[in-house]
Amino acid sequence: MTRIGVLALQGAFREHLDTLAAIGVEGVPVRLPEDLENLDGLILPGGESTTMRRLIDRWGLREPILRLARRGAPLFGTCAGMIVLAREIAGGEAPVLPLLDVTVERNAFGRQLDSFEAELAVPVLGNAPVHAVFIRAPIIERSGPEVDVLAKLDDGRIVAVRQGNVIATSFHPELAGETRFHRLVATMAAEHAEPGEGSGRRPHPTRRSRA
Ligand code: GLN
């Protein structure tokens, strides 16, 4: 069975675990480096990215998460999780896990508009719009050439992206009963766990000479 970790240091991790349970995928709360062993993917939830950064460093999670990503396991960051995955944070804060070639601006919608909801077209998830909940959300100001834009607001601002095995959204699908992002991540995780011939992390049978 596919096992997907949810970084459970802080923030809205419970809702991600519930969403995984709702689609029949085993969700594993991740607090320590050893919790990352034998995972097929990892979700980085919303919350507060400065606190999350501190806790990631306190528990020594940076390197093992980067290793998981480099092995090709899918990573999915929502809101603060997206900030944690960005290569660049506007204003000069140092990046945390610079896996996505984007520049994010934190709290991009200002104080007046703390949170809002929108119906978003996300073509990779099918025709039905995504009900997106934005809470003190970041925006993607710049995205690099390797980055696929998955969704934009009506004004053209980018709010969901994918770069290879890394997906990120400015908003919280897990707070709106939206399961399609998690299904996509689970599909990617299953492919990662059971790759086609000649690739991946499965132990190879001992190679013996046929001669
Ligand atoms: N404003 C938060 C931050 O900058 C993100 C908010 C969220 O995750 N809902 O870290």
mmCIF file with all atom_site columns, N, CA and C in Angstrom, residues 78-149:
data_model
loop_
_atom_site.group_PDB
_atom_site.id
_atom_site.type_symbol
_atom_site.label_atom_id
_atom_site.label_alt_id
_atom_site.label_comp_id
_atom_site.label_asym_id
_atom_site.label_entity_id
_atom_site.label_seq_id
_atom_site.pdbx_PDB_ins_code
_atom_site.Cartn_x
_atom_site.Cartn_y
_atom_site.Cartn_z
_atom_site.occupancy
_atom_site.B_iso_or_equiv
_atom_site.pdbx_formal_charge
_atom_site.auth_seq_id
_atom_site.auth_comp_id
_atom_site.auth_asym_id
_atom_site.auth_atom_id
_atom_site.pdbx_PDB_model_num
ATOM 1   N N  . THR A 1 78  ? 1.102   22.901 0.605   1.00 0.00 ? 78  THR A N  1
ATOM 2   C CA . THR A 1 78  ? -0.040  23.812 0.549   1.00 0.00 ? 78  THR A CA 1
ATOM 3   C C  . THR A 1 78  ? 0.283   25.041 1.407   1.00 0.00 ? 78  THR A C  1
ATOM 4   N N  . CYS A 1 79  ? 0.087   26.212 0.830   1.00 0.00 ? 79  CYS A N  1
ATOM 5   C CA . CYS A 1 79  ? 0.203   27.489 1.538   1.00 0.00 ? 79  CYS A CA 1
ATOM 6   C C  . CYS A 1 79  ? 1.586   27.627 2.190   1.00 0.00 ? 79  CYS A C  1
ATOM 7   N N  . ALA A 1 80  ? 1.702   27.567 3.521   1.00 0.00 ? 80  ALA A N  1
ATOM 8   C CA . ALA A 1 80  ? 3.028   27.656 4.131   1.00 0.00 ? 80  ALA A CA 1
ATOM 9   C C  . ALA A 1 80  ? 3.948   26.565 3.573   1.00 0.00 ? 80  ALA A C  1
ATOM 10  N N  . GLY A 1 81  ? 3.373   25.407 3.258   1.00 0.00 ? 81  GLY A N  1
ATOM 11  C CA . GLY A 1 81  ? 4.155   24.332 2.649   1.00 0.00 ? 81  GLY A CA 1
ATOM 12  C C  . GLY A 1 81  ? 4.745   24.743 1.308   1.00 0.00 ? 81  GLY A C  1
ATOM 13  N N  . MET A 1 82  ? 4.001   25.549 0.563   1.00 0.00 ? 82  MET A N  1
ATOM 14  C CA . MET A 1 82  ? 4.520   26.066 -0.711  1.00 0.00 ? 82  MET A CA 1
ATOM 15  C C  . MET A 1 82  ? 5.696   27.017 -0.467  1.00 0.00 ? 82  MET A C  1
ATOM 16  N N  . ILE A 1 83  ? 5.591   27.833 0.564   1.00 0.00 ? 83  ILE A N  1
ATOM 17  C CA . ILE A 1 83  ? 6.678   28.772 0.889   1.00 0.00 ? 83  ILE A CA 1
ATOM 18  C C  . ILE A 1 83  ? 7.943   27.982 1.231   1.00 0.00 ? 83  ILE A C  1
ATOM 19  N N  . VAL A 1 84  ? 7.755   26.908 1.986   1.00 0.00 ? 84  VAL A N  1
ATOM 20  C CA . VAL A 1 84  ? 8.884   26.066 2.406   1.00 0.00 ? 84  VAL A CA 1
ATOM 21  C C  . VAL A 1 84  ? 9.584   25.425 1.191   1.00 0.00 ? 84  VAL A C  1
ATOM 22  N N  . LEU A 1 85  ? 8.814   25.165 0.127   1.00 0.00 ? 85  LEU A N  1
ATOM 23  C CA . LEU A 1 85  ? 9.379   24.499 -1.059  1.00 0.00 ? 85  LEU A CA 1
ATOM 24  C C  . LEU A 1 85  ? 9.972   25.467 -2.083  1.00 0.00 ? 85  LEU A C  1
ATOM 25  N N  . ALA A 1 86  ? 9.757   26.769 -1.898  1.00 0.00 ? 86  ALA A N  1
ATOM 26  C CA . ALA A 1 86  ? 10.161  27.744 -2.922  1.00 0.00 ? 86  ALA A CA 1
ATOM 27  C C  . ALA A 1 86  ? 11.665  27.981 -2.913  1.00 0.00 ? 86  ALA A C  1
ATOM 28  N N  . ARG A 1 87  ? 12.217  28.142 -4.110  1.00 0.00 ? 87  ARG A N  1
ATOM 29  C CA . ARG A 1 87  ? 13.642  28.446 -4.200  1.00 0.00 ? 87  ARG A CA 1
ATOM 30  C C  . ARG A 1 87  ? 13.915  29.878 -3.741  1.00 0.00 ? 87  ARG A C  1
ATOM 31  N N  . GLU A 1 88  ? 12.914  30.743 -3.873  1.00 0.00 ? 88  GLU A N  1
ATOM 32  C CA . GLU A 1 88  ? 13.132  32.140 -3.514  1.00 0.00 ? 88  GLU A CA 1
ATOM 33  C C  . GLU A 1 88  ? 11.910  32.707 -2.789  1.00 0.00 ? 88  GLU A C  1
ATOM 34  N N  . ILE A 1 89  ? 12.152  33.427 -1.695  1.00 0.00 ? 89  ILE A N  1
ATOM 35  C CA . ILE A 1 89  ? 11.072  34.069 -0.948  1.00 0.00 ? 89  ILE A CA 1
ATOM 36  C C  . ILE A 1 89  ? 11.280  35.575 -1.073  1.00 0.00 ? 89  ILE A C  1
ATOM 37  N N  . ALA A 1 90  ? 10.287  36.276 -1.606  1.00 0.00 ? 90  ALA A N  1
ATOM 38  C CA . ALA A 1 90  ? 10.432  37.725 -1.827  1.00 0.00 ? 90  ALA A CA 1
ATOM 39  C C  . ALA A 1 90  ? 10.738  38.403 -0.497  1.00 0.00 ? 90  ALA A C  1
ATOM 40  N N  . GLY A 1 91  ? 11.637  39.375 -0.537  1.00 0.00 ? 91  GLY A N  1
ATOM 41  C CA . GLY A 1 91  ? 12.016  40.067 0.688   1.00 0.00 ? 91  GLY A CA 1
ATOM 42  C C  . GLY A 1 91  ? 13.327  39.553 1.254   1.00 0.00 ? 91  GLY A C  1
ATOM 43  N N  . GLY A 1 92  ? 13.813  38.441 0.705   1.00 0.00 ? 92  GLY A N  1
ATOM 44  C CA . GLY A 1 92  ? 15.166  38.020 1.039   1.00 0.00 ? 92  GLY A CA 1
ATOM 45  C C  . GLY A 1 92  ? 15.314  36.966 2.104   1.00 0.00 ? 92  GLY A C  1
ATOM 46  N N  . GLU A 1 93  ? 14.190  36.426 2.641   1.00 0.00 ? 93  GLU A N  1
ATOM 47  C CA . GLU A 1 93  ? 14.323  35.305 3.580   1.00 0.00 ? 93  GLU A CA 1
ATOM 48  C C  . GLU A 1 93  ? 15.022  34.143 2.885   1.00 0.00 ? 93  GLU A C  1
ATOM 49  N N  . ALA A 1 94  ? 15.848  33.426 3.617   1.00 0.00 ? 94  ALA A N  1
ATOM 50  C CA . ALA A 1 94  ? 16.532  32.281 3.013   1.00 0.00 ? 94  ALA A CA 1
ATOM 51  C C  . ALA A 1 94  ? 15.525  31.171 2.720   1.00 0.00 ? 94  ALA A C  1
ATOM 52  N N  . PRO A 1 95  ? 15.708  30.465 1.610   1.00 0.00 ? 95  PRO A N  1
ATOM 53  C CA . PRO A 1 95  ? 14.801  29.340 1.331   1.00 0.00 ? 95  PRO A CA 1
ATOM 54  C C  . PRO A 1 95  ? 15.017  28.202 2.316   1.00 0.00 ? 95  PRO A C  1
ATOM 55  N N  . VAL A 1 96  ? 14.021  27.299 2.400   1.00 0.00 ? 96  VAL A N  1
ATOM 56  C CA . VAL A 1 96  ? 14.107  26.182 3.333   1.00 0.00 ? 96  VAL A CA 1
ATOM 57  C C  . VAL A 1 96  ? 14.442  24.895 2.565   1.00 0.00 ? 96  VAL A C  1
ATOM 58  N N  . LEU A 1 97  ? 13.549  24.486 1.691   1.00 0.00 ? 97  LEU A N  1
ATOM 59  C CA . LEU A 1 97  ? 13.759  23.279 0.870   1.00 0.00 ? 97  LEU A CA 1
ATOM 60  C C  . LEU A 1 97  ? 13.602  23.721 -0.593  1.00 0.00 ? 97  LEU A C  1
ATOM 61  N N  . PRO A 1 98  ? 14.649  24.282 -1.175  1.00 0.00 ? 98  PRO A N  1
ATOM 62  C CA . PRO A 1 98  ? 14.491  24.974 -2.476  1.00 0.00 ? 98  PRO A CA 1
ATOM 63  C C  . PRO A 1 98  ? 14.321  24.016 -3.649  1.00 0.00 ? 98  PRO A C  1
ATOM 64  N N  . LEU A 1 99  ? 13.170  23.402 -3.724  1.00 0.00 ? 99  LEU A N  1
ATOM 65  C CA . LEU A 1 99  ? 12.914  22.373 -4.734  1.00 0.00 ? 99  LEU A CA 1
ATOM 66  C C  . LEU A 1 99  ? 12.085  22.880 -5.905  1.00 0.00 ? 99  LEU A C  1
ATOM 67  N N  . LEU A 1 100 ? 11.450  24.026 -5.740  1.00 0.00 ? 100 LEU A N  1
ATOM 68  C CA . LEU A 1 100 ? 10.565  24.562 -6.779  1.00 0.00 ? 100 LEU A CA 1
ATOM 69  C C  . LEU A 1 100 ? 11.152  25.868 -7.278  1.00 0.00 ? 100 LEU A C  1
ATOM 70  N N  . ASP A 1 101 ? 11.348  25.972 -8.589  1.00 0.00 ? 101 ASP A N  1
ATOM 71  C CA . ASP A 1 101 ? 11.947  27.189 -9.136  1.00 0.00 ? 101 ASP A CA 1
ATOM 72  C C  . ASP A 1 101 ? 10.903  28.300 -9.262  1.00 0.00 ? 101 ASP A C  1
ATOM 73  N N  . VAL A 1 102 ? 10.491  28.809 -8.109  1.00 0.00 ? 102 VAL A N  1
ATOM 74  C CA . VAL A 1 102 ? 9.517   29.912 -8.068  1.00 0.00 ? 102 VAL A CA 1
ATOM 75  C C  . VAL A 1 102 ? 9.972   30.940 -7.031  1.00 0.00 ? 102 VAL A C  1
ATOM 76  N N  . THR A 1 103 ? 9.455   32.155 -7.193  1.00 0.00 ? 103 THR A N  1
ATOM 77  C CA . THR A 1 103 ? 9.583   33.169 -6.147  1.00 0.00 ? 103 THR A CA 1
ATOM 78  C C  . THR A 1 103 ? 8.194   33.368 -5.549  1.00 0.00 ? 103 THR A C  1
ATOM 79  N N  . VAL A 1 104 ? 8.083   33.228 -4.237  1.00 0.00 ? 104 VAL A N  1
ATOM 80  C CA . VAL A 1 104 ? 6.788   33.422 -3.590  1.00 0.00 ? 104 VAL A CA 1
ATOM 81  C C  . VAL A 1 104 ? 6.810   34.703 -2.758  1.00 0.00 ? 104 VAL A C  1
ATOM 82  N N  . GLU A 1 105 ? 5.643   35.324 -2.704  1.00 0.00 ? 105 GLU A N  1
ATOM 83  C CA . GLU A 1 105 ? 5.479   36.459 -1.804  1.00 0.00 ? 105 GLU A CA 1
ATOM 84  C C  . GLU A 1 105 ? 4.535   36.021 -0.697  1.00 0.00 ? 105 GLU A C  1
ATOM 85  N N  . ARG A 1 106 ? 4.990   36.117 0.544   1.00 0.00 ? 106 ARG A N  1
ATOM 86  C CA . ARG A 1 106 ? 4.148   35.704 1.667   1.00 0.00 ? 106 ARG A CA 1
ATOM 87  C C  . ARG A 1 106 ? 3.029   36.715 1.904   1.00 0.00 ? 106 ARG A C  1
ATOM 88  N N  . ASN A 1 107 ? 1.939   36.256 2.430   1.00 0.00 ? 107 ASN A N  1
ATOM 89  C CA . ASN A 1 107 ? 0.806   37.118 2.814   1.00 0.00 ? 107 ASN A CA 1
ATOM 90  C C  . ASN A 1 107 ? 0.471   38.118 1.709   1.00 0.00 ? 107 ASN A C  1
ATOM 91  N N  . ALA A 1 108 ? 0.392   37.604 0.490   1.00 0.00 ? 108 ALA A N  1
ATOM 92  C CA . ALA A 1 108 ? 0.343   38.483 -0.680  1.00 0.00 ? 108 ALA A CA 1
ATOM 93  C C  . ALA A 1 108 ? -0.979  39.208 -0.850  1.00 0.00 ? 108 ALA A C  1
ATOM 94  N N  . PHE A 1 109 ? -1.985  38.804 -0.110  1.00 0.00 ? 109 PHE A N  1
ATOM 95  C CA . PHE A 1 109 ? -3.287  39.446 -0.297  1.00 0.00 ? 109 PHE A CA 1
ATOM 96  C C  . PHE A 1 109 ? -3.559  40.518 0.739   1.00 0.00 ? 109 PHE A C  1
ATOM 97  N N  . GLY A 1 110 ? -2.576  40.779 1.585   1.00 0.00 ? 110 GLY A N  1
ATOM 98  C CA . GLY A 1 110 ? -2.692  41.900 2.504   1.00 0.00 ? 110 GLY A CA 1
ATOM 99  C C  . GLY A 1 110 ? -3.575  41.614 3.699   1.00 0.00 ? 110 GLY A C  1
ATOM 100 N N  . ARG A 1 111 ? -3.575  42.556 4.626   1.00 0.00 ? 111 ARG A N  1
ATOM 101 C CA . ARG A 1 111 ? -4.296  42.351 5.886   1.00 0.00 ? 111 ARG A CA 1
ATOM 102 C C  . ARG A 1 111 ? -5.803  42.478 5.726   1.00 0.00 ? 111 ARG A C  1
ATOM 103 N N  . GLN A 1 112 ? -6.209  43.360 4.778   1.00 0.00 ? 112 GLN A N  1
ATOM 104 C CA . GLN A 1 112 ? -7.644  43.601 4.597   1.00 0.00 ? 112 GLN A CA 1
ATOM 105 C C  . GLN A 1 112 ? -8.341  42.328 4.171   1.00 0.00 ? 112 GLN A C  1
ATOM 106 N N  . LEU A 1 113 ? -7.609  41.547 3.367   1.00 0.00 ? 113 LEU A N  1
ATOM 107 C CA . LEU A 1 113 ? -8.207  40.361 2.790   1.00 0.00 ? 113 LEU A CA 1
ATOM 108 C C  . LEU A 1 113 ? -7.468  39.154 3.338   1.00 0.00 ? 113 LEU A C  1
ATOM 109 N N  . ASP A 1 114 ? -7.723  38.864 4.605   1.00 0.00 ? 114 ASP A N  1
ATOM 110 C CA . ASP A 1 114 ? -7.030  37.776 5.279   1.00 0.00 ? 114 ASP A CA 1
ATOM 111 C C  . ASP A 1 114 ? -7.279  36.433 4.628   1.00 0.00 ? 114 ASP A C  1
ATOM 112 N N  . SER A 1 115 ? -8.570  36.204 4.314   1.00 0.00 ? 115 SER A N  1
ATOM 113 C CA . SER A 1 115 ? -8.870  34.932 3.679   1.00 0.00 ? 115 SER A CA 1
ATOM 114 C C  . SER A 1 115 ? -10.045 35.096 2.729   1.00 0.00 ? 115 SER A C  1
ATOM 115 N N  . PHE A 1 116 ? -10.069 34.256 1.728   1.00 0.00 ? 116 PHE A N  1
ATOM 116 C CA . PHE A 1 116 ? -11.174 34.269 0.767   1.00 0.00 ? 116 PHE A CA 1
ATOM 117 C C  . PHE A 1 116 ? -11.232 32.908 0.080   1.00 0.00 ? 116 PHE A C  1
ATOM 118 N N  . GLU A 1 117 ? -12.350 32.704 -0.616  1.00 0.00 ? 117 GLU A N  1
ATOM 119 C CA . GLU A 1 117 ? -12.524 31.438 -1.315  1.00 0.00 ? 117 GLU A CA 1
ATOM 120 C C  . GLU A 1 117 ? -12.807 31.726 -2.780  1.00 0.00 ? 117 GLU A C  1
ATOM 121 N N  . ALA A 1 118 ? -12.399 30.827 -3.642  1.00 0.00 ? 118 ALA A N  1
ATOM 122 C CA . ALA A 1 118 ? -12.607 31.050 -5.076  1.00 0.00 ? 118 ALA A CA 1
ATOM 123 C C  . ALA A 1 118 ? -12.822 29.713 -5.774  1.00 0.00 ? 118 ALA A C  1
ATOM 124 N N  . GLU A 1 119 ? -13.536 29.743 -6.886  1.00 0.00 ? 119 GLU A N  1
ATOM 125 C CA . GLU A 1 119 ? -13.681 28.561 -7.738  1.00 0.00 ? 119 GLU A CA 1
ATOM 126 C C  . GLU A 1 119 ? -12.608 28.669 -8.807  1.00 0.00 ? 119 GLU A C  1
ATOM 127 N N  . LEU A 1 120 ? -11.736 27.696 -8.845  1.00 0.00 ? 120 LEU A N  1
ATOM 128 C CA . LEU A 1 120 ? -10.586 27.768 -9.735  1.00 0.00 ? 120 LEU A CA 1
ATOM 129 C C  . LEU A 1 120 ? -10.636 26.669 -10.777 1.00 0.00 ? 120 LEU A C  1
ATOM 130 N N  . ALA A 1 121 ? -10.308 27.026 -12.006 1.00 0.00 ? 121 ALA A N  1
ATOM 131 C CA . ALA A 1 121 ? -10.117 25.988 -13.021 1.00 0.00 ? 121 ALA A CA 1
ATOM 132 C C  . ALA A 1 121 ? -8.727  25.393 -12.836 1.00 0.00 ? 121 ALA A C  1
ATOM 133 N N  . VAL A 1 122 ? -8.684  24.069 -12.706 1.00 0.00 ? 122 VAL A N  1
ATOM 134 C CA . VAL A 1 122 ? -7.391  23.371 -12.615 1.00 0.00 ? 122 VAL A CA 1
ATOM 135 C C  . VAL A 1 122 ? -7.449  22.234 -13.636 1.00 0.00 ? 122 VAL A C  1
ATOM 136 N N  . PRO A 1 123 ? -7.123  22.544 -14.901 1.00 0.00 ? 123 PRO A N  1
ATOM 137 C CA . PRO A 1 123 ? -7.363  21.572 -15.981 1.00 0.00 ? 123 PRO A CA 1
ATOM 138 C C  . PRO A 1 123 ? -6.776  20.185 -15.737 1.00 0.00 ? 123 PRO A C  1
ATOM 139 N N  . VAL A 1 124 ? -5.611  20.070 -15.072 1.00 0.00 ? 124 VAL A N  1
ATOM 140 C CA . VAL A 1 124 ? -5.047  18.720 -14.863 1.00 0.00 ? 124 VAL A CA 1
ATOM 141 C C  . VAL A 1 124 ? -5.922  17.862 -13.961 1.00 0.00 ? 124 VAL A C  1
ATOM 142 N N  . LEU A 1 125 ? -6.844  18.476 -13.219 1.00 0.00 ? 125 LEU A N  1
ATOM 143 C CA . LEU A 1 125 ? -7.705  17.703 -12.322 1.00 0.00 ? 125 LEU A CA 1
ATOM 144 C C  . LEU A 1 125 ? -9.080  17.432 -12.927 1.00 0.00 ? 125 LEU A C  1
ATOM 145 N N  . GLY A 1 126 ? -9.280  17.848 -14.172 1.00 0.00 ? 126 GLY A N  1
ATOM 146 C CA . GLY A 1 126 ? -10.577 17.611 -14.805 1.00 0.00 ? 126 GLY A CA 1
ATOM 147 C C  . GLY A 1 126 ? -11.383 18.893 -14.916 1.00 0.00 ? 126 GLY A C  1
ATOM 148 N N  . ASN A 1 127 ? -12.628 18.729 -15.357 1.00 0.00 ? 127 ASN A N  1
ATOM 149 C CA . ASN A 1 127 ? -13.443 19.904 -15.686 1.00 0.00 ? 127 ASN A CA 1
ATOM 150 C C  . ASN A 1 127 ? -14.035 20.627 -14.490 1.00 0.00 ? 127 ASN A C  1
ATOM 151 N N  . ALA A 1 128 ? -14.398 19.888 -13.446 1.00 0.00 ? 128 ALA A N  1
ATOM 152 C CA . ALA A 1 128 ? -15.049 20.530 -12.298 1.00 0.00 ? 128 ALA A CA 1
ATOM 153 C C  . ALA A 1 128 ? -14.055 21.468 -11.609 1.00 0.00 ? 128 ALA A C  1
ATOM 154 N N  . PRO A 1 129 ? -14.490 22.688 -11.297 1.00 0.00 ? 129 PRO A N  1
ATOM 155 C CA . PRO A 1 129 ? -13.560 23.622 -10.657 1.00 0.00 ? 129 PRO A CA 1
ATOM 156 C C  . PRO A 1 129 ? -13.178 23.166 -9.249  1.00 0.00 ? 129 PRO A C  1
ATOM 157 N N  . VAL A 1 130 ? -12.060 23.689 -8.785  1.00 0.00 ? 130 VAL A N  1
ATOM 158 C CA . VAL A 1 130 ? -11.602 23.424 -7.421  1.00 0.00 ? 130 VAL A CA 1
ATOM 159 C C  . VAL A 1 130 ? -12.109 24.550 -6.536  1.00 0.00 ? 130 VAL A C  1
ATOM 160 N N  . HIS A 1 131 ? -12.732 24.173 -5.419  1.00 0.00 ? 131 HIS A N  1
ATOM 161 C CA . HIS A 1 131 ? -13.123 25.184 -4.441  1.00 0.00 ? 131 HIS A CA 1
ATOM 162 C C  . HIS A 1 131 ? -11.896 25.461 -3.573  1.00 0.00 ? 131 HIS A C  1
ATOM 163 N N  . ALA A 1 132 ? -11.294 26.645 -3.770  1.00 0.00 ? 132 ALA A N  1
ATOM 164 C CA . ALA A 1 132 ? -10.001 26.923 -3.149  1.00 0.00 ? 132 ALA A CA 1
ATOM 165 C C  . ALA A 1 132 ? -10.162 27.884 -1.983  1.00 0.00 ? 132 ALA A C  1
ATOM 166 N N  . VAL A 1 133 ? -9.609  27.493 -0.837  1.00 0.00 ? 133 VAL A N  1
ATOM 167 C CA . VAL A 1 133 ? -9.652  28.325 0.374   1.00 0.00 ? 133 VAL A CA 1
ATOM 168 C C  . VAL A 1 133 ? -8.267  28.944 0.566   1.00 0.00 ? 133 VAL A C  1
ATOM 169 N N  . PHE A 1 134 ? -8.238  30.273 0.552   1.00 0.00 ? 134 PHE A N  1
ATOM 170 C CA . PHE A 1 134 ? -6.978  31.006 0.731   1.00 0.00 ? 134 PHE A CA 1
ATOM 171 C C  . PHE A 1 134 ? -6.958  31.620 2.125   1.00 0.00 ? 134 PHE A C  1
ATOM 172 N N  . ILE A 1 135 ? -5.917  31.344 2.894   1.00 0.00 ? 135 ILE A N  1
ATOM 173 C CA . ILE A 1 135 ? -5.800  31.911 4.243   1.00 0.00 ? 135 ILE A CA 1
ATOM 174 C C  . ILE A 1 135 ? -4.429  32.560 4.396   1.00 0.00 ? 135 ILE A C  1
ATOM 175 N N  . ARG A 1 136 ? -4.395  33.882 4.473   1.00 0.00 ? 136 ARG A N  1
ATOM 176 C CA . ARG A 1 136 ? -3.110  34.605 4.521   1.00 0.00 ? 136 ARG A CA 1
ATOM 177 C C  . ARG A 1 136 ? -2.120  33.969 3.542   1.00 0.00 ? 136 ARG A C  1
ATOM 178 N N  . ALA A 1 137 ? -2.602  33.861 2.338   1.00 0.00 ? 137 ALA A N  1
ATOM 179 C CA . ALA A 1 137 ? -1.941  32.998 1.356   1.00 0.00 ? 137 ALA A CA 1
ATOM 180 C C  . ALA A 1 137 ? -0.790  33.696 0.648   1.00 0.00 ? 137 ALA A C  1
ATOM 181 N N  . PRO A 1 138 ? 0.193   32.898 0.256   1.00 0.00 ? 138 PRO A N  1
ATOM 182 C CA . PRO A 1 138 ? 1.261   33.424 -0.591  1.00 0.00 ? 138 PRO A CA 1
ATOM 183 C C  . PRO A 1 138 ? 0.830   33.376 -2.059  1.00 0.00 ? 138 PRO A C  1
ATOM 184 N N  . ILE A 1 139 ? 1.552   34.107 -2.883  1.00 0.00 ? 139 ILE A N  1
ATOM 185 C CA . ILE A 1 139 ? 1.311   34.080 -4.323  1.00 0.00 ? 139 ILE A CA 1
ATOM 186 C C  . ILE A 1 139 ? 2.636   33.755 -5.010  1.00 0.00 ? 139 ILE A C  1
ATOM 187 N N  . ILE A 1 140 ? 2.554   33.185 -6.199  1.00 0.00 ? 140 ILE A N  1
ATOM 188 C CA . ILE A 1 140 ? 3.780   32.910 -6.948  1.00 0.00 ? 140 ILE A CA 1
ATOM 189 C C  . ILE A 1 140 ? 4.037   34.076 -7.887  1.00 0.00 ? 140 ILE A C  1
ATOM 190 N N  . GLU A 1 141 ? 5.071   34.813 -7.599  1.00 0.00 ? 141 GLU A N  1
ATOM 191 C CA . GLU A 1 141 ? 5.403   36.019 -8.380  1.00 0.00 ? 141 GLU A CA 1
ATOM 192 C C  . GLU A 1 141 ? 6.134   35.687 -9.665  1.00 0.00 ? 141 GLU A C  1
ATOM 193 N N  . ARG A 1 142 ? 6.959   34.635 -9.590  1.00 0.00 ? 142 ARG A N  1
ATOM 194 C CA . ARG A 1 142 ? 7.784   34.258 -10.745 1.00 0.00 ? 142 ARG A CA 1
ATOM 195 C C  . ARG A 1 142 ? 7.839   32.747 -10.777 1.00 0.00 ? 142 ARG A C  1
ATOM 196 N N  . SER A 1 143 ? 7.753   32.179 -11.976 1.00 0.00 ? 143 SER A N  1
ATOM 197 C CA . SER A 1 143 ? 7.972   30.734 -12.054 1.00 0.00 ? 143 SER A CA 1
ATOM 198 C C  . SER A 1 143 ? 8.938   30.456 -13.188 1.00 0.00 ? 143 SER A C  1
ATOM 199 N N  . GLY A 1 144 ? 9.861   29.536 -12.938 1.00 0.00 ? 144 GLY A N  1
ATOM 200 C CA . GLY A 1 144 ? 10.928  29.238 -13.887 1.00 0.00 ? 144 GLY A CA 1
ATOM 201 C C  . GLY A 1 144 ? 10.440  28.403 -15.067 1.00 0.00 ? 144 GLY A C  1
ATOM 202 N N  . PRO A 1 145 ? 11.301  28.207 -16.055 1.00 0.00 ? 145 PRO A N  1
ATOM 203 C CA . PRO A 1 145 ? 10.915  27.505 -17.289 1.00 0.00 ? 145 PRO A CA 1
ATOM 204 C C  . PRO A 1 145 ? 10.524  26.038 -17.089 1.00 0.00 ? 145 PRO A C  1
ATOM 205 N N  . GLU A 1 146 ? 10.998  25.428 -16.008 1.00 0.00 ? 146 GLU A N  1
ATOM 206 C CA . GLU A 1 146 ? 10.689  24.007 -15.768 1.00 0.00 ? 146 GLU A CA 1
ATOM 207 C C  . GLU A 1 146 ? 9.358   23.830 -15.041 1.00 0.00 ? 146 GLU A C  1
ATOM 208 N N  . VAL A 1 147 ? 8.745   24.947 -14.682 1.00 0.00 ? 147 VAL A N  1
ATOM 209 C CA . VAL A 1 147 ? 7.562   24.891 -13.814 1.00 0.00 ? 147 VAL A CA 1
ATOM 210 C C  . VAL A 1 147 ? 6.291   24.942 -14.660 1.00 0.00 ? 147 VAL A C  1
ATOM 211 N N  . ASP A 1 148 ? 5.381   23.991 -14.434 1.00 0.00 ? 148 ASP A N  1
ATOM 212 C CA . ASP A 1 148 ? 4.070   24.023 -15.091 1.00 0.00 ? 148 ASP A CA 1
ATOM 213 C C  . ASP A 1 148 ? 3.099   24.771 -14.186 1.00 0.00 ? 148 ASP A C  1
ATOM 214 N N  . VAL A 1 149 ? 2.387   25.719 -14.786 1.00 0.00 ? 149 VAL A N  1
ATOM 215 C CA . VAL A 1 149 ? 1.362   26.435 -14.021 1.00 0.00 ? 149 VAL A CA 1
ATOM 216 C C  . VAL A 1 149 ? 0.080   25.607 -14.068 1.00 0.00 ? 149 VAL A C  1
#
